[in-house]
Amino acid sequence: MAELISSADGVNYDGNHAVQYVLGKKYAQGRIKGENTIEGYVGSGTITRAEVLQLIKNLTDRGMSNLYDRPTVPSAEAMLPKLPTPWDVYRDEMYLVIRQKVFSNYSGYRIYDDGSNKIVMTSTKQTGETDYAVSVQFEPQIMQFSGIALSNATDKTQRSMLIELLQLYGFQVDSSFLAKVDSAEKNKKVIELKVSGKTLVIDPLVASPAGHVHIYYKWWDGTRA
């Protein structure tokens, strides 16, 4: 299967190199949970119908829309993608979740993974422009959601995104929460409150341009989300 998928993607790898390719491209994950390794892939096993359906979904999500002929010459080992770490896999899953559950509800924005610990939704079109963005942040130490930063807390779209994102991660908030954000921004004071049994902190970021607000989950001081 790994050889077929890599070939259809326009490269020529055999055996473990083909396995590394599909794992590195995140077309598939290790069959042993949490082990995205050559051994964890269990290449000698047979694939189930459920795994085939998941594979097709993965390929679609990763944008593999064209099928290419397998090159006649073996592809260079140096071009093989690195095997993903658990943090890579988690962050990538969060990108897909946010893209499907929240980003798809809005127009005029683009979404990207910053390569570190943030998934960013922004209306900025050109590099170097002011980044009008909503940044969803994750903590590598616990591999979980840790906060949301708004570039403009008065912007209707960003406020809507904030509510949807907090709800996505288990915080039951509504328009009354936005009133708390407005109060923190107006008074330039940090507000700490309990939401769904967990602590959220609204920080108006007084040293940043007006409107910049950071809402973060105080994960080190209570139940993890």
Short mmCIF file of C-alpha atoms in Angstrom, two decimals:
data_model
loop_
_atom_site.label_atom_id
_atom_site.label_comp_id
_atom_site.label_asym_id
_atom_site.label_seq_id
_atom_site.Cartn_x
_atom_site.Cartn_y
_atom_site.Cartn_z
CA MET A 1 0.00 0.00 0.00
CA ALA A 2 2.80 2.43 0.89
CA GLU A 3 4.51 1.71 -2.41
CA LEU A 4 1.28 2.27 -4.35
CA ILE A 5 0.51 5.56 -2.59
CA SER A 6 4.05 6.94 -2.93
CA SER A 7 4.13 5.92 -6.60
CA ALA A 8 0.81 7.66 -7.26
CA ASP A 9 2.34 10.77 -5.67
CA GLY A 10 5.09 10.76 -8.31
CA VAL A 11 8.03 9.21 -6.44
CA ASN A 12 9.76 5.84 -6.60
CA TYR A 13 10.41 4.28 -3.19
CA ASP A 14 10.33 0.66 -2.11
CA GLY A 15 9.82 -1.11 1.21
CA ASN A 16 10.64 0.88 4.34
CA HIS A 17 11.46 3.96 2.29
CA ALA A 18 7.91 3.95 0.91
CA VAL A 19 6.59 3.55 4.46
CA GLN A 20 8.67 6.51 5.62
CA TYR A 21 7.30 8.55 2.72
CA VAL A 22 3.62 8.00 3.53
CA LEU A 23 4.22 8.53 7.26
CA GLY A 24 6.28 11.66 6.65
CA LYS A 25 3.66 13.08 4.29
CA LYS A 26 1.01 12.23 6.93
CA TYR A 27 -0.97 10.18 4.45
CA ALA A 28 -1.06 7.43 7.09
CA GLN A 29 -0.18 6.94 10.75
CA GLY A 30 1.38 4.05 12.59
CA ARG A 31 -1.04 1.22 13.33
CA ILE A 32 0.27 1.17 16.87
CA LYS A 33 -1.23 4.30 18.46
CA GLY A 34 1.35 7.01 19.08
CA GLU A 35 4.10 5.19 17.15
CA ASN A 36 4.68 6.86 13.79
CA THR A 37 7.65 4.64 13.11
CA ILE A 38 8.56 2.14 10.41
CA GLU A 39 7.91 -0.68 12.88
CA GLY A 40 4.68 0.89 14.16
CA TYR A 41 3.32 1.01 10.61
CA VAL A 42 3.34 -2.83 10.51
CA GLY A 43 3.91 -2.98 6.78
CA SER A 44 3.61 -6.76 6.68
CA GLY A 45 0.00 -6.64 7.87
CA THR A 46 -3.15 -6.55 5.74
CA ILE A 47 -5.27 -3.41 5.48
CA THR A 48 -8.91 -3.42 6.62
CA ARG A 49 -11.85 -1.77 4.87
CA ALA A 50 -12.08 0.80 7.67
CA GLU A 51 -8.40 1.65 7.23
CA VAL A 52 -8.91 2.04 3.47
CA LEU A 53 -11.70 4.57 4.08
CA GLN A 54 -9.51 6.48 6.54
CA LEU A 55 -6.63 6.42 4.06
CA ILE A 56 -8.81 7.89 1.31
CA LYS A 57 -9.94 10.63 3.70
CA ASN A 58 -6.32 11.36 4.66
CA LEU A 59 -5.28 11.65 1.01
CA THR A 60 -8.21 13.96 0.29
CA ASP A 61 -7.47 16.13 3.34
CA ARG A 62 -3.81 16.37 2.27
CA GLY A 63 -4.78 17.57 -1.19
CA MET A 64 -3.68 14.52 -3.15
CA SER A 65 -6.01 15.06 -6.10
CA ASN A 66 -3.78 13.94 -8.98
CA LEU A 67 -2.37 10.48 -9.71
CA TYR A 68 1.09 10.35 -11.29
CA ASP A 69 3.07 7.64 -13.03
CA ARG A 70 5.79 6.03 -10.97
CA PRO A 71 9.20 7.33 -12.08
CA THR A 72 11.43 4.70 -13.68
CA VAL A 73 14.43 5.81 -11.61
CA PRO A 74 14.41 5.34 -7.79
CA SER A 75 13.93 8.61 -5.92
CA ALA A 76 16.74 9.94 -3.74
CA GLU A 77 16.72 8.88 -0.07
CA ALA A 78 17.79 12.42 0.86
CA MET A 79 14.39 13.67 -0.34
CA LEU A 80 12.42 11.47 2.05
CA PRO A 81 10.33 13.47 4.56
CA LYS A 82 11.21 13.08 8.23
CA LEU A 83 9.08 10.83 10.36
CA PRO A 84 6.58 12.95 12.33
CA THR A 85 6.91 13.32 16.09
CA PRO A 86 3.83 12.98 18.36
CA TRP A 87 3.79 16.79 18.60
CA ASP A 88 3.80 17.09 14.80
CA VAL A 89 0.84 14.70 14.58
CA TYR A 90 -1.12 16.47 17.31
CA ARG A 91 -0.59 19.93 15.82
CA ASP A 92 -1.52 18.67 12.39
CA GLU A 93 -4.72 17.10 13.73
CA MET A 94 -5.63 20.41 15.37
CA TYR A 95 -5.06 22.23 12.07
CA LEU A 96 -7.52 19.93 10.34
CA VAL A 97 -10.09 20.17 13.16
CA ILE A 98 -9.99 23.98 13.17
CA ARG A 99 -10.08 24.12 9.39
CA GLN A 100 -13.15 21.88 9.23
CA LYS A 101 -15.05 23.03 12.34
CA VAL A 102 -14.38 26.78 12.44
CA PHE A 103 -12.45 28.17 9.45
CA SER A 104 -14.96 26.78 6.96
CA ASN A 105 -17.62 29.09 8.45
CA TYR A 106 -15.82 32.26 7.36
CA SER A 107 -14.76 33.89 4.11
CA GLY A 108 -11.97 36.37 3.42
CA TYR A 109 -9.53 34.55 5.72
CA ARG A 110 -6.71 32.12 5.13
CA ILE A 111 -5.37 29.57 7.59
CA TYR A 112 -1.86 28.30 8.27
CA ASP A 113 0.23 26.43 10.81
CA ASP A 114 3.11 28.61 11.99
CA GLY A 115 5.33 25.52 12.34
CA SER A 116 5.68 25.95 16.09
CA ASN A 117 2.64 26.05 18.39
CA LYS A 118 -0.01 28.15 16.63
CA ILE A 119 -2.74 27.73 14.05
CA VAL A 120 -3.43 31.16 12.56
CA MET A 121 -6.51 32.44 10.75
CA THR A 122 -5.83 35.78 9.11
CA SER A 123 -7.34 38.23 6.64
CA THR A 124 -3.88 39.53 5.72
CA LYS A 125 -3.10 38.93 2.06
CA GLN A 126 0.49 40.10 1.69
CA THR A 127 3.61 39.37 3.69
CA GLY A 128 4.61 42.40 5.75
CA GLU A 129 1.09 43.75 6.19
CA THR A 130 -0.44 44.16 9.64
CA ASP A 131 -1.57 40.68 10.59
CA TYR A 132 -5.28 40.89 11.40
CA ALA A 133 -5.47 37.46 12.87
CA VAL A 134 -6.87 35.00 15.36
CA SER A 135 -4.13 32.71 16.67
CA VAL A 136 -5.00 29.41 18.37
CA GLN A 137 -2.18 28.31 20.64
CA PHE A 138 -1.20 24.88 21.93
CA GLU A 139 1.15 23.78 24.69
CA PRO A 140 3.74 21.14 23.69
CA GLN A 141 4.25 20.09 27.32
CA ILE A 142 0.70 18.73 27.56
CA MET A 143 -0.14 18.63 23.82
CA GLN A 144 -3.38 20.49 24.41
CA PHE A 145 -5.13 23.78 23.70
CA SER A 146 -3.64 26.66 25.67
CA GLY A 147 -5.11 29.93 24.38
CA ILE A 148 -6.37 32.29 21.70
CA ALA A 149 -4.96 35.67 20.69
CA LEU A 150 -7.03 38.31 18.87
CA SER A 151 -5.44 41.15 16.95
CA ASN A 152 -8.66 43.18 17.24
CA ALA A 153 -11.05 42.32 20.08
CA THR A 154 -13.73 44.63 18.65
CA ASP A 155 -13.84 42.94 15.24
CA LYS A 156 -17.12 41.06 14.76
CA THR A 157 -15.56 38.15 12.88
CA GLN A 158 -12.74 37.66 15.38
CA ARG A 159 -15.22 37.74 18.26
CA SER A 160 -17.32 35.08 16.56
CA MET A 161 -14.24 32.93 15.94
CA LEU A 162 -13.28 33.29 19.60
CA ILE A 163 -16.62 31.93 20.80
CA GLU A 164 -16.56 29.02 18.34
CA LEU A 165 -12.99 28.08 19.21
CA LEU A 166 -13.54 28.16 22.96
CA GLN A 167 -16.65 26.01 22.55
CA LEU A 168 -14.66 23.63 20.34
CA TYR A 169 -12.23 23.05 23.21
CA GLY A 170 -14.89 22.52 25.84
CA PHE A 171 -15.41 26.01 27.26
CA GLN A 172 -19.14 26.79 27.33
CA VAL A 173 -19.16 30.52 26.57
CA ASP A 174 -21.67 32.91 24.99
CA SER A 175 -22.04 36.63 24.33
CA SER A 176 -21.68 37.37 28.06
CA PHE A 177 -18.06 36.22 27.78
CA LEU A 178 -17.46 38.90 25.14
CA ALA A 179 -18.62 41.48 27.68
CA LYS A 180 -15.80 40.27 29.95
CA VAL A 181 -13.33 40.67 27.07
CA ASP A 182 -14.59 44.21 26.48
CA SER A 183 -14.25 45.04 30.17
CA ALA A 184 -10.66 43.77 30.30
CA GLU A 185 -9.77 45.78 27.19
CA LYS A 186 -11.51 48.95 28.37
CA ASN A 187 -9.98 48.91 31.87
CA LYS A 188 -6.65 47.44 30.76
CA LYS A 189 -6.85 44.90 33.55
CA VAL A 190 -6.45 41.13 33.53
CA ILE A 191 -9.63 39.19 34.30
CA GLU A 192 -9.53 35.62 35.58
CA LEU A 193 -12.69 33.52 35.65
CA LYS A 194 -13.95 29.95 35.82
CA VAL A 195 -15.54 28.54 32.67
CA SER A 196 -16.78 24.94 32.57
CA GLY A 197 -14.78 24.19 35.71
CA LYS A 198 -11.50 25.47 34.25
CA THR A 199 -9.68 28.78 34.61
CA LEU A 200 -9.57 31.21 31.69
CA VAL A 201 -7.54 34.40 31.82
CA ILE A 202 -8.35 37.45 29.68
CA ASP A 203 -5.20 39.53 29.23
CA PRO A 204 -5.63 42.87 27.36
CA LEU A 205 -1.89 42.98 26.54
CA VAL A 206 -1.41 46.60 27.54
CA ALA A 207 2.05 46.74 25.93
CA SER A 208 0.61 45.74 22.52
CA PRO A 209 -1.39 47.84 20.04
CA ALA A 210 -4.97 48.63 21.04
CA GLY A 211 -7.36 45.73 20.57
CA HIS A 212 -4.83 42.95 21.06
CA VAL A 213 -6.19 40.47 23.61
CA HIS A 214 -4.94 37.09 24.76
CA ILE A 215 -7.36 34.59 26.30
CA TYR A 216 -5.50 31.65 27.76
CA TYR A 217 -6.29 28.46 29.61
CA LYS A 218 -4.50 28.26 32.96
CA TRP A 219 -3.80 24.55 32.50
CA TRP A 220 -1.16 24.40 35.23
CA ASP A 221 -3.74 25.46 37.83
CA GLY A 222 -6.53 22.91 37.45
CA THR A 223 -8.04 20.15 35.34
CA ARG A 224 -6.57 19.84 31.87
CA ALA A 225 -8.93 20.54 28.99
#
